């Protein structure tokens, strides 16, 4: 069940329980309402915990992807720098330069 649907269901339970509490005069009904509210509170707490876990998991996934992208970019930049250096050295060699290091 999606987080949005769970939150909506929880809100519906809370509204229903609150309505029953306002209308109920009998102590058994009040106990039932209190139980419903307690269960709804537990459901909300569980949903929030699940949402937090999902966000942590997503964050870890994004972090891994960012690390991979960073490594790939670093490798690409190193390769580009080496290609520029090699080209510079080849040009110096063709010009019969004494110092072919770049």
Short mmCIF file of N, CA, C and O in Angstrom, two decimals:
data_model
loop_
_atom_site.label_atom_id
_atom_site.label_comp_id
_atom_site.label_asym_id
_atom_site.label_seq_id
_atom_site.Cartn_x
_atom_site.Cartn_y
_atom_site.Cartn_z
N UNK A 1 0.85 -1.17 0.00
CA UNK A 1 0.00 0.00 0.00
C UNK A 1 0.90 1.23 0.00
O UNK A 1 1.86 1.31 0.73
N UNK A 2 0.55 2.17 -0.83
CA UNK A 2 1.38 3.37 -0.92
C UNK A 2 1.25 4.19 0.36
O UNK A 2 0.27 4.10 1.10
N UNK A 3 2.24 5.00 0.59
CA UNK A 3 2.26 5.85 1.79
C UNK A 3 1.08 6.81 1.76
O UNK A 3 0.42 7.02 2.77
N UNK A 4 0.79 7.36 0.57
CA UNK A 4 -0.32 8.31 0.46
C UNK A 4 -1.64 7.64 0.83
O UNK A 4 -2.43 8.19 1.59
N UNK A 5 -1.87 6.45 0.31
CA UNK A 5 -3.11 5.73 0.61
C UNK A 5 -3.18 5.40 2.10
O UNK A 5 -4.23 5.53 2.72
N UNK A 6 -2.09 4.98 2.68
CA UNK A 6 -2.08 4.64 4.10
C UNK A 6 -2.39 5.87 4.95
O UNK A 6 -3.16 5.80 5.91
N UNK A 7 -1.78 7.00 4.59
CA UNK A 7 -2.06 8.22 5.35
C UNK A 7 -3.52 8.64 5.21
O UNK A 7 -4.14 9.07 6.19
N UNK A 8 -4.09 8.51 4.01
CA UNK A 8 -5.49 8.84 3.82
C UNK A 8 -6.40 7.91 4.62
O UNK A 8 -7.37 8.35 5.23
N UNK A 9 -6.10 6.63 4.62
CA UNK A 9 -6.88 5.68 5.41
C UNK A 9 -6.78 5.98 6.89
O UNK A 9 -7.78 5.92 7.63
N UNK A 10 -5.60 6.33 7.33
CA UNK A 10 -5.40 6.67 8.74
C UNK A 10 -6.20 7.91 9.11
O UNK A 10 -6.85 7.97 10.17
N UNK A 11 -6.18 8.91 8.24
CA UNK A 11 -6.95 10.13 8.49
C UNK A 11 -8.44 9.81 8.56
O UNK A 11 -9.16 10.33 9.43
N UNK A 12 -8.91 8.93 7.69
CA UNK A 12 -10.32 8.53 7.70
C UNK A 12 -10.68 7.85 9.02
O UNK A 12 -11.72 8.13 9.62
N UNK A 13 -9.80 6.98 9.49
CA UNK A 13 -10.04 6.30 10.76
C UNK A 13 -10.10 7.31 11.90
O UNK A 13 -10.96 7.24 12.77
N UNK A 14 -9.17 8.26 11.89
CA UNK A 14 -9.16 9.27 12.95
C UNK A 14 -10.42 10.13 12.94
O UNK A 14 -10.99 10.43 13.99
N UNK A 15 -10.88 10.52 11.75
CA UNK A 15 -12.11 11.32 11.65
C UNK A 15 -13.30 10.51 12.14
O UNK A 15 -14.14 11.00 12.90
N UNK A 16 -13.36 9.26 11.70
CA UNK A 16 -14.46 8.40 12.12
C UNK A 16 -14.45 8.19 13.63
O UNK A 16 -15.48 8.30 14.30
N UNK A 17 -13.28 7.91 14.17
CA UNK A 17 -13.17 7.69 15.61
C UNK A 17 -13.53 8.95 16.38
O UNK A 17 -14.23 8.89 17.41
N UNK A 18 -13.11 10.09 15.89
CA UNK A 18 -13.45 11.36 16.55
C UNK A 18 -14.94 11.63 16.51
O UNK A 18 -15.52 12.11 17.49
N UNK A 19 -15.56 11.31 15.40
CA UNK A 19 -17.01 11.50 15.28
C UNK A 19 -17.74 10.59 16.24
O UNK A 19 -18.70 11.01 16.92
N UNK A 20 -17.32 9.37 16.32
CA UNK A 20 -17.95 8.43 17.25
C UNK A 20 -17.76 8.88 18.70
O UNK A 20 -18.67 8.75 19.53
N UNK A 21 -16.60 9.40 18.99
CA UNK A 21 -16.33 9.87 20.35
C UNK A 21 -17.25 11.03 20.71
O UNK A 21 -17.74 11.13 21.84
N UNK A 22 -17.49 11.90 19.76
CA UNK A 22 -18.35 13.06 20.02
C UNK A 22 -19.80 12.65 20.21
O UNK A 22 -20.54 13.28 20.97
N UNK A 23 -20.21 11.61 19.53
CA UNK A 23 -21.62 11.20 19.59
C UNK A 23 -21.88 10.16 20.67
O UNK A 23 -23.02 9.99 21.11
N UNK A 24 -20.88 9.42 21.06
CA UNK A 24 -21.08 8.31 21.99
C UNK A 24 -21.30 8.77 23.41
O UNK A 24 -20.60 9.62 23.90
N UNK A 25 -22.30 8.16 24.05
CA UNK A 25 -22.59 8.47 25.45
C UNK A 25 -22.25 7.28 26.34
O UNK A 25 -22.00 7.44 27.51
N UNK A 26 -22.25 6.12 25.77
CA UNK A 26 -22.05 4.89 26.51
C UNK A 26 -20.56 4.66 26.77
O UNK A 26 -19.72 4.93 25.92
N UNK A 27 -20.23 4.16 27.95
CA UNK A 27 -18.82 3.96 28.29
C UNK A 27 -18.18 2.88 27.42
O UNK A 27 -16.99 2.96 27.13
N UNK A 28 -18.96 1.89 27.00
CA UNK A 28 -18.41 0.87 26.11
C UNK A 28 -18.04 1.49 24.77
O UNK A 28 -17.00 1.16 24.19
N UNK A 29 -18.88 2.38 24.29
CA UNK A 29 -18.58 3.06 23.03
C UNK A 29 -17.34 3.92 23.17
O UNK A 29 -16.52 4.00 22.27
N UNK A 30 -17.22 4.58 24.32
CA UNK A 30 -16.04 5.42 24.55
C UNK A 30 -14.78 4.57 24.56
O UNK A 30 -13.75 4.97 24.03
N UNK A 31 -14.86 3.40 25.18
CA UNK A 31 -13.71 2.50 25.18
C UNK A 31 -13.37 2.05 23.77
O UNK A 31 -12.19 1.96 23.40
N UNK A 32 -14.40 1.76 22.98
CA UNK A 32 -14.17 1.35 21.60
C UNK A 32 -13.53 2.49 20.80
O UNK A 32 -12.64 2.27 19.99
N UNK A 33 -14.00 3.71 21.06
CA UNK A 33 -13.43 4.87 20.37
C UNK A 33 -11.98 5.06 20.78
O UNK A 33 -11.11 5.30 19.94
N UNK A 34 -11.71 4.93 22.07
CA UNK A 34 -10.33 5.06 22.54
C UNK A 34 -9.44 4.00 21.92
O UNK A 34 -8.30 4.29 21.52
N UNK A 35 -9.97 2.78 21.82
CA UNK A 35 -9.20 1.71 21.18
C UNK A 35 -8.95 2.03 19.71
O UNK A 35 -7.84 1.82 19.19
N UNK A 36 -9.98 2.55 19.03
CA UNK A 36 -9.83 2.90 17.62
C UNK A 36 -8.80 4.01 17.44
O UNK A 36 -7.97 3.96 16.53
N UNK A 37 -8.87 5.00 18.32
CA UNK A 37 -7.89 6.09 18.24
C UNK A 37 -6.48 5.58 18.51
O UNK A 37 -5.52 6.00 17.86
N UNK A 38 -6.35 4.68 19.46
CA UNK A 38 -5.04 4.12 19.77
C UNK A 38 -4.50 3.34 18.58
O UNK A 38 -3.32 3.47 18.22
N UNK A 39 -5.37 2.54 17.96
CA UNK A 39 -4.96 1.77 16.79
C UNK A 39 -4.60 2.70 15.64
O UNK A 39 -3.63 2.46 14.91
N UNK A 40 -5.38 3.76 15.47
CA UNK A 40 -5.09 4.72 14.41
C UNK A 40 -3.74 5.39 14.67
O UNK A 40 -2.94 5.59 13.75
N UNK A 41 -3.50 5.74 15.92
CA UNK A 41 -2.21 6.34 16.27
C UNK A 41 -1.06 5.39 15.98
O UNK A 41 -0.01 5.81 15.47
N UNK A 42 -1.26 4.11 16.31
CA UNK A 42 -0.23 3.11 16.01
C UNK A 42 0.00 3.00 14.50
O UNK A 42 1.15 2.87 14.05
N UNK A 43 -1.10 3.05 13.73
CA UNK A 43 -0.98 2.96 12.28
C UNK A 43 -0.22 4.16 11.73
O UNK A 43 0.63 4.02 10.83
N UNK A 44 -0.51 5.35 12.26
CA UNK A 44 0.20 6.55 11.82
C UNK A 44 1.68 6.44 12.16
O UNK A 44 2.55 6.74 11.33
N UNK A 45 1.98 5.99 13.36
CA UNK A 45 3.38 5.85 13.77
C UNK A 45 4.11 4.86 12.87
O UNK A 45 5.24 5.11 12.43
N UNK A 46 3.45 3.73 12.56
CA UNK A 46 4.06 2.72 11.70
C UNK A 46 4.28 3.29 10.29
O UNK A 46 5.31 3.06 9.67
N UNK A 47 3.30 4.04 9.81
CA UNK A 47 3.41 4.63 8.47
C UNK A 47 4.58 5.61 8.42
O UNK A 47 5.35 5.63 7.45
N UNK A 48 4.71 6.41 9.45
CA UNK A 48 5.82 7.37 9.50
C UNK A 48 7.15 6.64 9.56
O UNK A 48 8.12 7.02 8.89
N UNK A 49 7.20 5.56 10.35
CA UNK A 49 8.43 4.77 10.41
C UNK A 49 8.76 4.18 9.04
O UNK A 49 9.91 4.20 8.60
N UNK A 50 7.73 3.63 8.36
CA UNK A 50 7.94 3.04 7.04
C UNK A 50 8.39 4.10 6.04
O UNK A 50 9.27 3.85 5.21
N UNK A 51 7.78 5.29 6.12
CA UNK A 51 8.17 6.37 5.22
C UNK A 51 9.62 6.78 5.47
O UNK A 51 10.38 7.01 4.53
N UNK A 52 10.01 6.84 6.75
CA UNK A 52 11.39 7.18 7.08
C UNK A 52 12.36 6.13 6.55
O UNK A 52 13.42 6.48 6.00
N UNK A 53 11.98 4.86 6.69
CA UNK A 53 12.83 3.79 6.16
C UNK A 53 12.96 3.88 4.64
O UNK A 53 14.04 3.69 4.08
N UNK A 54 11.83 4.17 3.98
CA UNK A 54 11.85 4.30 2.53
C UNK A 54 12.73 5.47 2.09
O UNK A 54 13.48 5.36 1.12
N UNK A 55 12.64 6.58 2.82
CA UNK A 55 13.47 7.74 2.49
C UNK A 55 14.95 7.44 2.72
O UNK A 55 15.80 7.85 1.92
N UNK A 56 15.26 6.73 3.80
CA UNK A 56 16.66 6.36 4.05
C UNK A 56 17.19 5.47 2.94
O UNK A 56 18.31 5.66 2.46
N UNK A 57 16.37 4.51 2.52
CA UNK A 57 16.77 3.61 1.44
C UNK A 57 16.99 4.37 0.15
O UNK A 57 17.97 4.15 -0.57
N UNK A 58 16.06 5.28 -0.14
CA UNK A 58 16.20 6.09 -1.36
C UNK A 58 17.45 6.97 -1.29
O UNK A 58 18.17 7.11 -2.27
N UNK A 59 17.71 7.53 -0.11
CA UNK A 59 18.90 8.36 0.06
C UNK A 59 20.18 7.58 -0.15
O UNK A 59 21.12 8.05 -0.78
N UNK A 60 20.20 6.35 0.37
CA UNK A 60 21.38 5.50 0.18
C UNK A 60 21.56 5.16 -1.29
O UNK A 60 22.69 5.13 -1.79
N UNK A 61 20.46 4.90 -1.98
CA UNK A 61 20.52 4.59 -3.41
C UNK A 61 21.05 5.79 -4.20
O UNK A 61 21.90 5.64 -5.09
N UNK A 62 20.54 6.97 -3.88
CA UNK A 62 21.00 8.19 -4.55
C UNK A 62 22.48 8.43 -4.26
O UNK A 62 23.25 8.78 -5.16
N UNK A 63 22.89 8.21 -3.01
CA UNK A 63 24.29 8.40 -2.64
C UNK A 63 25.18 7.47 -3.45
O UNK A 63 26.22 7.89 -3.96
N UNK A 64 24.76 6.21 -3.59
CA UNK A 64 25.53 5.26 -4.39
C UNK A 64 25.63 5.69 -5.84
O UNK A 64 26.70 5.60 -6.45
N UNK A 65 24.52 6.16 -6.38
CA UNK A 65 24.52 6.62 -7.77
C UNK A 65 25.42 7.84 -7.94
O UNK A 65 26.14 7.96 -8.94
N UNK A 66 25.37 8.75 -6.97
CA UNK A 66 26.22 9.94 -7.04
C UNK A 66 27.69 9.57 -6.93
O UNK A 66 28.54 10.15 -7.63
N UNK A 67 28.01 8.62 -6.07
CA UNK A 67 29.39 8.17 -5.95
C UNK A 67 29.88 7.57 -7.27
O UNK A 67 30.99 7.85 -7.72
N UNK A 68 29.03 6.74 -7.89
CA UNK A 68 29.39 6.13 -9.17
C UNK A 68 29.58 7.18 -10.25
O UNK A 68 30.52 7.12 -11.04
N UNK A 69 28.69 8.17 -10.27
CA UNK A 69 28.79 9.25 -11.26
C UNK A 69 30.08 10.05 -11.04
O UNK A 69 30.76 10.42 -12.00
N UNK A 70 30.39 10.32 -9.78
CA UNK A 70 31.62 11.05 -9.47
C UNK A 70 32.86 10.29 -9.90
O UNK A 70 33.79 10.87 -10.47
N UNK A 71 32.86 8.97 -9.65
CA UNK A 71 34.00 8.15 -10.06
C UNK A 71 34.14 8.14 -11.58
O UNK A 71 35.25 8.24 -12.12
N UNK A 72 33.00 8.04 -12.27
CA UNK A 72 33.02 8.03 -13.73
C UNK A 72 33.53 9.36 -14.28
O UNK A 72 34.34 9.40 -15.21
N UNK A 73 33.06 10.45 -13.69
CA UNK A 73 33.50 11.78 -14.12
C UNK A 73 35.00 11.97 -13.87
O UNK A 73 35.72 12.49 -14.73
N UNK A 74 35.46 11.52 -12.72
CA UNK A 74 36.89 11.64 -12.40
C UNK A 74 37.73 10.85 -13.40
O UNK A 74 38.75 11.35 -13.90
N UNK A 75 37.28 9.66 -13.75
CA UNK A 75 38.00 8.84 -14.72
C UNK A 75 38.01 9.50 -16.10
O UNK A 75 39.05 9.53 -16.77
N UNK A 76 36.88 10.05 -16.49
CA UNK A 76 36.78 10.73 -17.78
C UNK A 76 37.70 11.94 -17.83
O UNK A 76 38.40 12.18 -18.84
N UNK A 77 37.74 12.72 -16.76
CA UNK A 77 38.59 13.90 -16.71
C UNK A 77 40.07 13.51 -16.74
O UNK A 77 40.88 14.18 -17.39
N UNK A 78 40.42 12.44 -16.05
CA UNK A 78 41.80 11.96 -16.06
C UNK A 78 42.19 11.54 -17.47
O UNK A 78 43.28 11.88 -17.95
N UNK A 79 41.31 10.78 -18.13
CA UNK A 79 41.58 10.35 -19.50
C UNK A 79 41.73 11.54 -20.44
O UNK A 79 42.63 11.56 -21.29
N UNK A 80 40.88 12.55 -20.27
CA UNK A 80 40.96 13.75 -21.12
C UNK A 80 42.27 14.48 -20.88
O UNK A 80 42.93 14.93 -21.83
N UNK A 81 42.65 14.62 -19.63
CA UNK A 81 43.91 15.28 -19.30
C UNK A 81 45.11 14.54 -19.88
O UNK A 81 46.04 15.16 -20.41
N UNK A 82 45.08 13.22 -19.79
CA UNK A 82 46.16 12.41 -20.36
C UNK A 82 46.22 12.56 -21.88
O UNK A 82 47.31 12.62 -22.47
N UNK A 83 45.04 12.62 -22.53
CA UNK A 83 45.00 12.78 -23.99
C UNK A 83 45.58 14.13 -24.40
O UNK A 83 46.34 14.22 -25.38
N UNK A 84 45.27 15.19 -23.65
CA UNK A 84 45.82 16.52 -23.94
C UNK A 84 47.33 16.51 -23.76
O UNK A 84 48.09 17.04 -24.59
N UNK A 85 47.79 15.89 -22.69
CA UNK A 85 49.24 15.82 -22.44
C UNK A 85 49.96 15.04 -23.54
O UNK A 85 51.02 15.45 -24.03
N UNK A 86 49.37 13.91 -23.95
CA UNK A 86 49.98 13.11 -25.02
C UNK A 86 50.04 13.89 -26.32
O UNK A 86 51.06 13.87 -27.03
N UNK A 87 48.98 14.61 -26.64
CA UNK A 87 48.95 15.41 -27.87
C UNK A 87 50.00 16.51 -27.82
O UNK A 87 50.72 16.76 -28.80
N UNK A 88 50.12 17.15 -26.66
CA UNK A 88 51.12 18.21 -26.49
C UNK A 88 52.52 17.65 -26.71
O UNK A 88 53.35 18.26 -27.40
N UNK A 89 52.79 16.49 -26.14
CA UNK A 89 54.12 15.88 -26.28
C UNK A 89 54.39 15.49 -27.72
O UNK A 89 55.52 15.64 -28.23
N UNK A 90 53.37 15.00 -28.43
CA UNK A 90 53.55 14.64 -29.84
C UNK A 90 53.85 15.87 -30.69
O UNK A 90 54.71 15.82 -31.59
N UNK A 91 53.17 16.97 -30.40
CA UNK A 91 53.42 18.21 -31.14
C UNK A 91 54.84 18.69 -30.88
O UNK A 91 55.55 19.10 -31.81
N UNK A 92 55.30 18.64 -29.64
CA UNK A 92 56.66 19.07 -29.31
C UNK A 92 57.69 18.18 -30.01
O UNK A 92 58.74 18.68 -30.46
N UNK A 93 57.41 16.88 -30.09
CA UNK A 93 58.33 15.97 -30.77
C UNK A 93 58.43 16.31 -32.26
O UNK A 93 59.53 16.30 -32.83
N UNK A 94 57.29 16.61 -32.86
CA UNK A 94 57.29 16.94 -34.29
C UNK A 94 58.01 18.26 -34.57
O UNK A 94 58.54 18.48 -35.65
N UNK A 95 58.04 19.14 -33.57
CA UNK A 95 58.72 20.43 -33.71
C UNK A 95 60.19 20.31 -33.32
O UNK A 95 60.91 21.31 -33.30
N UNK A 96 60.63 19.10 -33.02
CA UNK A 96 62.02 18.83 -32.59
C UNK A 96 62.39 19.67 -31.37
O UNK A 96 63.51 20.18 -31.27
N UNK A 97 61.48 19.77 -30.45
CA UNK A 97 61.73 20.52 -29.21
C UNK A 97 62.65 19.69 -28.33
O UNK A 97 62.58 18.46 -28.29
N UNK A 98 63.57 20.39 -27.61
CA UNK A 98 64.46 19.70 -26.70
C UNK A 98 63.71 19.11 -25.52
O UNK A 98 64.00 18.02 -25.05
N UNK A 99 62.72 19.85 -25.02
CA UNK A 99 61.92 19.40 -23.88
C UNK A 99 60.53 19.00 -24.41
O UNK A 99 59.74 19.83 -24.83
N UNK A 100 60.29 17.68 -24.39
CA UNK A 100 59.00 17.20 -24.92
C UNK A 100 57.97 16.97 -23.82
O UNK A 100 56.86 16.53 -24.11
N UNK A 101 58.34 17.25 -22.58
CA UNK A 101 57.38 17.09 -21.49
C UNK A 101 56.40 18.26 -21.49
O UNK A 101 56.76 19.39 -21.76
N UNK A 102 55.16 17.95 -21.15
CA UNK A 102 54.12 18.98 -21.07
C UNK A 102 53.58 19.06 -19.65
O UNK A 102 53.58 18.15 -18.91
#
